CSV table of C-alpha atoms in Angstrom, one decimal:
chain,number,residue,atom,x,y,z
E,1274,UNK,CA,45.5,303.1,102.2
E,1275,UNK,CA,41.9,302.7,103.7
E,1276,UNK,CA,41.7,299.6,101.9
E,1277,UNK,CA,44.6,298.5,103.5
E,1278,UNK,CA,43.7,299.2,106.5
E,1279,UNK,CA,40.4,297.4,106.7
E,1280,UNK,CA,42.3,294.4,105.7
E,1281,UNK,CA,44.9,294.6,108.5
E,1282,UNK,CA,42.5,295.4,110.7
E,1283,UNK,CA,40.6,292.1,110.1
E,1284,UNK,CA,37.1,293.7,108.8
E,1285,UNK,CA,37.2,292.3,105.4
E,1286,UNK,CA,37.7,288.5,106.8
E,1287,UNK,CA,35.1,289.3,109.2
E,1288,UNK,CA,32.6,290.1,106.6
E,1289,UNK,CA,34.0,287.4,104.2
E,1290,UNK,CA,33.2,285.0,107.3
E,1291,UNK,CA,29.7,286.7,108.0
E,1292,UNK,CA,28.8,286.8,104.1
E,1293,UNK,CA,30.0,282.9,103.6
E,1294,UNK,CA,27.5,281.8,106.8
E,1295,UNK,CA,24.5,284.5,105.5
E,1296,UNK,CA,24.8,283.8,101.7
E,1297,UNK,CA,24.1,280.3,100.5
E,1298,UNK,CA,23.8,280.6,96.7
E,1299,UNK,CA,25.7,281.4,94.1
E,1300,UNK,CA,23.6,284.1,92.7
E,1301,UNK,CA,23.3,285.4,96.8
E,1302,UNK,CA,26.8,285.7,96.2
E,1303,UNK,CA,26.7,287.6,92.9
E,1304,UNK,CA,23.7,290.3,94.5
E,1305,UNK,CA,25.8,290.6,97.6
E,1306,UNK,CA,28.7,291.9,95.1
E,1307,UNK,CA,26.2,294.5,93.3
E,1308,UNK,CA,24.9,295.3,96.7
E,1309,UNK,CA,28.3,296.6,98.3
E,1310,UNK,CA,29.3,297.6,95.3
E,1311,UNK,CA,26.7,299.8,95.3
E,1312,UNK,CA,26.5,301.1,98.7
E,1313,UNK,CA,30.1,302.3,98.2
E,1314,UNK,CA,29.7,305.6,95.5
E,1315,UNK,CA,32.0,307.7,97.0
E,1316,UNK,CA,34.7,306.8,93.8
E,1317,UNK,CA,34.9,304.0,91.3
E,1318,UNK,CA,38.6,302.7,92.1
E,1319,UNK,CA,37.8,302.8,95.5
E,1320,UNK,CA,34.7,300.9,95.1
E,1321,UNK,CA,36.8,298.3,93.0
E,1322,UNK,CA,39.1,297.8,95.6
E,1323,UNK,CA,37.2,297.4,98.1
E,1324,UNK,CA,34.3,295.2,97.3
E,1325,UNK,CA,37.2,293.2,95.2
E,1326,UNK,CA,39.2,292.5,97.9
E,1327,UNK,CA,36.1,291.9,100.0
E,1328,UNK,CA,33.7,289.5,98.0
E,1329,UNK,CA,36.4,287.7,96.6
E,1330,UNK,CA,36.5,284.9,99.4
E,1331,UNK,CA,32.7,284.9,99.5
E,1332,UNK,CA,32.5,284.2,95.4
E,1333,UNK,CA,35.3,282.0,95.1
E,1334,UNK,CA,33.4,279.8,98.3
E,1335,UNK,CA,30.3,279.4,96.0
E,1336,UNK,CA,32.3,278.9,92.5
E,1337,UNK,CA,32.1,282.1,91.0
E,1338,UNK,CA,34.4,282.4,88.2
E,1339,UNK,CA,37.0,285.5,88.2
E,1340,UNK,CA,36.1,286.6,85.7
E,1341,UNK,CA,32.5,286.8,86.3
E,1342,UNK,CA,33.7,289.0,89.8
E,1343,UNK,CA,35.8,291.2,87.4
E,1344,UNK,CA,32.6,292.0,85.6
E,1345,UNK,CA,30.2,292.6,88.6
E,1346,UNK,CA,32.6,294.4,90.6
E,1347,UNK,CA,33.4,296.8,87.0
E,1348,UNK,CA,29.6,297.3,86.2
E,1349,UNK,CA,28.6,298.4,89.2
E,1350,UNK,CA,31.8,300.7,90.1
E,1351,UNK,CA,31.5,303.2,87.3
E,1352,UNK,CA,27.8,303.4,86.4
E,1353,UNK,CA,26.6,304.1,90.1
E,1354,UNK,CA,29.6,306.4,90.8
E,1355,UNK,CA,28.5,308.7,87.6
E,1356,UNK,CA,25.0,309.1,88.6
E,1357,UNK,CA,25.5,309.4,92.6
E,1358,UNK,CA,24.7,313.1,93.0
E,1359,UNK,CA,27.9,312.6,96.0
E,1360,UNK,CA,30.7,311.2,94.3
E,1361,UNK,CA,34.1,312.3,92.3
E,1362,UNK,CA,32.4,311.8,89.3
E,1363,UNK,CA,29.9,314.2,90.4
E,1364,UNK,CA,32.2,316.7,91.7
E,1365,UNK,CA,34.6,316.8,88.7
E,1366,UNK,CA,31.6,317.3,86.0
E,1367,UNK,CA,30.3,319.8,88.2
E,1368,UNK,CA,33.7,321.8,87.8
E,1369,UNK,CA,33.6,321.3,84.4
E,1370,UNK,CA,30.1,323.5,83.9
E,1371,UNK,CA,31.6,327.3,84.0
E,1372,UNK,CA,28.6,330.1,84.4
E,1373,UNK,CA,26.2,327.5,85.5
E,1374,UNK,CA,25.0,325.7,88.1
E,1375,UNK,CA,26.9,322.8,87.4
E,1376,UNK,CA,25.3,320.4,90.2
E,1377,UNK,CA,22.2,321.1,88.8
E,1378,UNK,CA,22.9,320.2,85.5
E,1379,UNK,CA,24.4,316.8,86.8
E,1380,UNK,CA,21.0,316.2,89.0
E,1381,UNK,CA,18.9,316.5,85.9
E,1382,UNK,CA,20.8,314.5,83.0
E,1383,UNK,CA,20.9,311.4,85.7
E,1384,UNK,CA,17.9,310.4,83.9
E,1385,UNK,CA,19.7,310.4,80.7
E,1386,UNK,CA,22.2,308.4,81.6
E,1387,UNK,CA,21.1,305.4,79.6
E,1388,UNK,CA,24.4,303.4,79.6
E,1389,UNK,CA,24.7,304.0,83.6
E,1390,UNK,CA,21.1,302.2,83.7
E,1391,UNK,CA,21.1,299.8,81.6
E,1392,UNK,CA,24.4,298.5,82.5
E,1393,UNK,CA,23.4,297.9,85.9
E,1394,UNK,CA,19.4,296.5,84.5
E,1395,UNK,CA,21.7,294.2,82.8
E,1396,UNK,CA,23.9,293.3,84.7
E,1397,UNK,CA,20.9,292.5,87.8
E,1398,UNK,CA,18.7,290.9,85.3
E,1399,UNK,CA,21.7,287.9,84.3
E,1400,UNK,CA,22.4,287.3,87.5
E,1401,UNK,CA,18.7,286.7,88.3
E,1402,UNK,CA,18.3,284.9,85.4
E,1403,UNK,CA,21.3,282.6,85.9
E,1404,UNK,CA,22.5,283.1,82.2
E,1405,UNK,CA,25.9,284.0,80.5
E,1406,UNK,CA,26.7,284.1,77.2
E,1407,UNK,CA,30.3,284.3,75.1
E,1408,UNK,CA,33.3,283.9,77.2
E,1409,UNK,CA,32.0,284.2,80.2
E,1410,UNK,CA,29.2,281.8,79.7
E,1411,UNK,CA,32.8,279.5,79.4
E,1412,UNK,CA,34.6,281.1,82.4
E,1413,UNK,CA,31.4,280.0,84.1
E,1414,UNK,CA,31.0,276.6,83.4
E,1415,UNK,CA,34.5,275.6,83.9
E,1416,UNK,CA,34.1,277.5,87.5
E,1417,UNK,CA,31.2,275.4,88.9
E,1418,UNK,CA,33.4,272.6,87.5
E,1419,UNK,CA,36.3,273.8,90.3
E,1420,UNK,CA,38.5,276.5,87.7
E,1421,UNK,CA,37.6,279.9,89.0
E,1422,UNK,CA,40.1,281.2,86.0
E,1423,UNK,CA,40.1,279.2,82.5
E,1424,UNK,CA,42.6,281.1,81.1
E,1425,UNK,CA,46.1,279.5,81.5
E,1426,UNK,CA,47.1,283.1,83.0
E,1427,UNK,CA,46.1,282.7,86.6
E,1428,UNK,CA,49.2,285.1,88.8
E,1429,UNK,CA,46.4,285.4,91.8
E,1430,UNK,CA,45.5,281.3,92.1
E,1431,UNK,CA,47.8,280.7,94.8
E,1432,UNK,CA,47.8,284.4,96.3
E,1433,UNK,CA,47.5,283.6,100.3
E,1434,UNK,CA,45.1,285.8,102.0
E,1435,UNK,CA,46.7,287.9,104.2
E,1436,UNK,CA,44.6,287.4,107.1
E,1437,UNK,CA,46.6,289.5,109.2
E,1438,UNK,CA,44.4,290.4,112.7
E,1439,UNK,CA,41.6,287.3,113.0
E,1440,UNK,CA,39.8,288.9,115.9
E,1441,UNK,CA,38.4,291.6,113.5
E,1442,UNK,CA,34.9,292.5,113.5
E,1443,UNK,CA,32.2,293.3,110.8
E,1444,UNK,CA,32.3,297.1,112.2
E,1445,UNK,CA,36.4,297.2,111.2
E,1446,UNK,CA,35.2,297.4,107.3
E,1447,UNK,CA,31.9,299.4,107.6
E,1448,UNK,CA,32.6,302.4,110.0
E,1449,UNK,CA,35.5,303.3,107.6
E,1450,UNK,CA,33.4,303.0,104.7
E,1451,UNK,CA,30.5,305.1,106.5
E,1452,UNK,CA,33.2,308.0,107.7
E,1453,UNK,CA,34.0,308.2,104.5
E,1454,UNK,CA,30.9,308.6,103.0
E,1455,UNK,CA,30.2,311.2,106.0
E,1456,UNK,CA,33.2,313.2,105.7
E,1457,UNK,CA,32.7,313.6,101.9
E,1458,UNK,CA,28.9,314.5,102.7
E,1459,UNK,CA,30.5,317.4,104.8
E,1460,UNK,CA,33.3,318.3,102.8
E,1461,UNK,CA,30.5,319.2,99.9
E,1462,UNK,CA,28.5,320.6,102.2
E,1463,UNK,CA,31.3,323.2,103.7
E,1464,UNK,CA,32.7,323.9,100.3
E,1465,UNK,CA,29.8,325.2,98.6
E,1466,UNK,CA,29.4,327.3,102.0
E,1467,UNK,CA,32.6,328.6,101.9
E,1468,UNK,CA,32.6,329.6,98.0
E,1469,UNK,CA,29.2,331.4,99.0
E,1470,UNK,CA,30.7,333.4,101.9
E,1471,UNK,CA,33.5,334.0,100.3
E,1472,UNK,CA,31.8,335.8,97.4
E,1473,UNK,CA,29.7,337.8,100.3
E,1474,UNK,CA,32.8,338.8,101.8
E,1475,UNK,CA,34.1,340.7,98.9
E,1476,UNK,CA,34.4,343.9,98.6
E,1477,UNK,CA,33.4,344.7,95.3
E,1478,UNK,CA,31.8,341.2,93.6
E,1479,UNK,CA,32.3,340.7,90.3
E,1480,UNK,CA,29.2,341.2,88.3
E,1481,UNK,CA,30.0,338.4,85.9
E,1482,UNK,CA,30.5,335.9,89.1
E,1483,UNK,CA,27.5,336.9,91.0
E,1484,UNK,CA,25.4,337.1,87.4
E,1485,UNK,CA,26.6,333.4,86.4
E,1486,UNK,CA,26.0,332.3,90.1
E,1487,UNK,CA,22.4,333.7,90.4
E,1488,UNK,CA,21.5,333.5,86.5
E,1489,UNK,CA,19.5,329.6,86.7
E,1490,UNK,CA,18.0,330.2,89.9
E,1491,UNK,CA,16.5,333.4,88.5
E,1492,UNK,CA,15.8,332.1,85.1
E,1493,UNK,CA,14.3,329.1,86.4
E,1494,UNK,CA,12.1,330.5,89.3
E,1495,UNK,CA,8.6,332.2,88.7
E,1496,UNK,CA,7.5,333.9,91.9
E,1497,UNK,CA,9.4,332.4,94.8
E,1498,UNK,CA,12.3,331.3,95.2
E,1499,UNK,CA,14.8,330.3,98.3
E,1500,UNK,CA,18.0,331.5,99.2
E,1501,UNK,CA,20.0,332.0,102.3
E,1502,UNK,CA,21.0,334.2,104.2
E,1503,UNK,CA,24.8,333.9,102.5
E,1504,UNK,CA,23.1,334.3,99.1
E,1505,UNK,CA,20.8,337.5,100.1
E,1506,UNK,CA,23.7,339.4,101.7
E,1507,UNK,CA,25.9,339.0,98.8
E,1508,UNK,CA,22.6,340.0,96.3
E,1509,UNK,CA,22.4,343.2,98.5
E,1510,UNK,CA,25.9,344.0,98.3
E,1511,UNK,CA,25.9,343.2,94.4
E,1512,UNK,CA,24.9,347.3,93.9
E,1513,UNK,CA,24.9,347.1,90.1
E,1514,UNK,CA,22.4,343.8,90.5
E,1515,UNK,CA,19.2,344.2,87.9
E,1516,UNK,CA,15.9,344.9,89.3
E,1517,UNK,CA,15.3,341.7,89.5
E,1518,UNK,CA,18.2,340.6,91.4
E,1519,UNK,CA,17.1,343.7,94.0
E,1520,UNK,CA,13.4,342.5,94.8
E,1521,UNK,CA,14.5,338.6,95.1
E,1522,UNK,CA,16.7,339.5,97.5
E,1523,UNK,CA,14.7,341.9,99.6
E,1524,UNK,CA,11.6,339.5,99.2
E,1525,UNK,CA,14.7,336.5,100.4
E,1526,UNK,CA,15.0,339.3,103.2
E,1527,UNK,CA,12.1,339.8,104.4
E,1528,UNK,CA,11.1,335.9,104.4
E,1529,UNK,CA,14.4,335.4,106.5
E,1530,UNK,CA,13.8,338.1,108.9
E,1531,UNK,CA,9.7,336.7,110.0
């Protein structure tokens, strides 16, 4: 629907117009797709959508070959969605990690995520380089020859642009994209909040829940460690907590109360 939107609007023929008078090259072209693709991690088929309907002007202006857009706009979407720490990919493997601190977990394995990396390295390092290979080293050379498709399947080669609303601006595709990334900022935000209050409202937390909640950043801290205010009432009211779990919390307490 957003997508939609930005196009009726007019913001994605802004930027098309904007990117075709800022972007010269063909490989400028190719970057500029990695880039947006890139700066939108909120979700992966969002990110397809969006960059596809977006850059596809700009790279069919400078001979870019479909399939060669298909490819940039398909290793950039997944890898950078399933290591941005805000993200559905994030979110969902965080629900997926029961008695831990699943957001954690997904923080440190980024790291690890070798085909995330190296899919993007790749990707970066043939578009620098200006080289293809297999197919696409084919879809390529018949594009800078005038076929952006090669394959006699081509539904989209006389697709008209929609253009609906020509007056649109830059700003019509990128404050939707940034309130977006905002509201999704704040929706984490207030949902870890709320799952911590609620727990601290209960009246008699269950020992499991608080122990699974608290067990990493006990295990994992030596002398200090932070919590709020949300976290210390509910240690307090957690009346068959360990020793431990007593003196981090009245040590959280007393830090809070200076």
């Amino acid at each position: 629907v957003m997508v939609c939107m930005m196009n009726k609007a007019g913001g994605s023929a802004a930027f098309g117009r904007w990117a075709k008078e800022h972007i010269k090259t063909r490989a400028g072209a190719q970057l500029a797709t990695i880039v947006l693709g890139v700066l939108i991690f909120i979700d992966d088929y969002f990110n397809c959508l969006t960059v596809g309907s977006v850059m596809r002007p700009v790279t069919d202006s400078h001979n870019v070959s479909r399939a060669k857009l298909a490819y940039l706009i398909d290793a950039t979407a997944a890898p950078i969605c399933i290591i941005a720490p805000i993200s559905s990919w994030a979110a969902a493997v965080t629900g997926f990690v029961k008695g831990e601190d699943g957001f954690s977990i997904f923080i440190r394995a980024i790291p690890y995520n070798y085909y995330a990396i190296l899919t993007i390295i790749m990707m970066v390092t043939l578009v620098l380089a200006k080289e293809d290979y297999g197919p696409m080293k084919a879809h390529e050379k018949n594009a800078i020859e005038g076929d952006l498709f090669t394959t006699g399947d081509r539904p989209f080669e006389n697709t008209s642009e929609n253009a609906i609303y020509n007056k649109g601006k830059v700003i019509d595709l990128v404050f939707p994209i940034l309130s977006l990334i905002v509201c999704c900022v704040i929706g984490m935000i207030y949902s870890v909040d709320s799952l911590i209050t609620q727990y601290c409202n209960a009246k008699n937390p269950s020992s499991v829940e608080v122990k699974n909640y608290f067990c990493i950043k006990i295990e994992n801290s030596e002398n200090d460690i932070l919590l709020t205010k949300n976290e210390v009432n509910l240690l307090l009211k957690y009346r068959s907590a360990g020793e431990a779990e007593r003196k981090l919390a009245h040590e959280a307490l007393d830090f809070t109360e200076r």
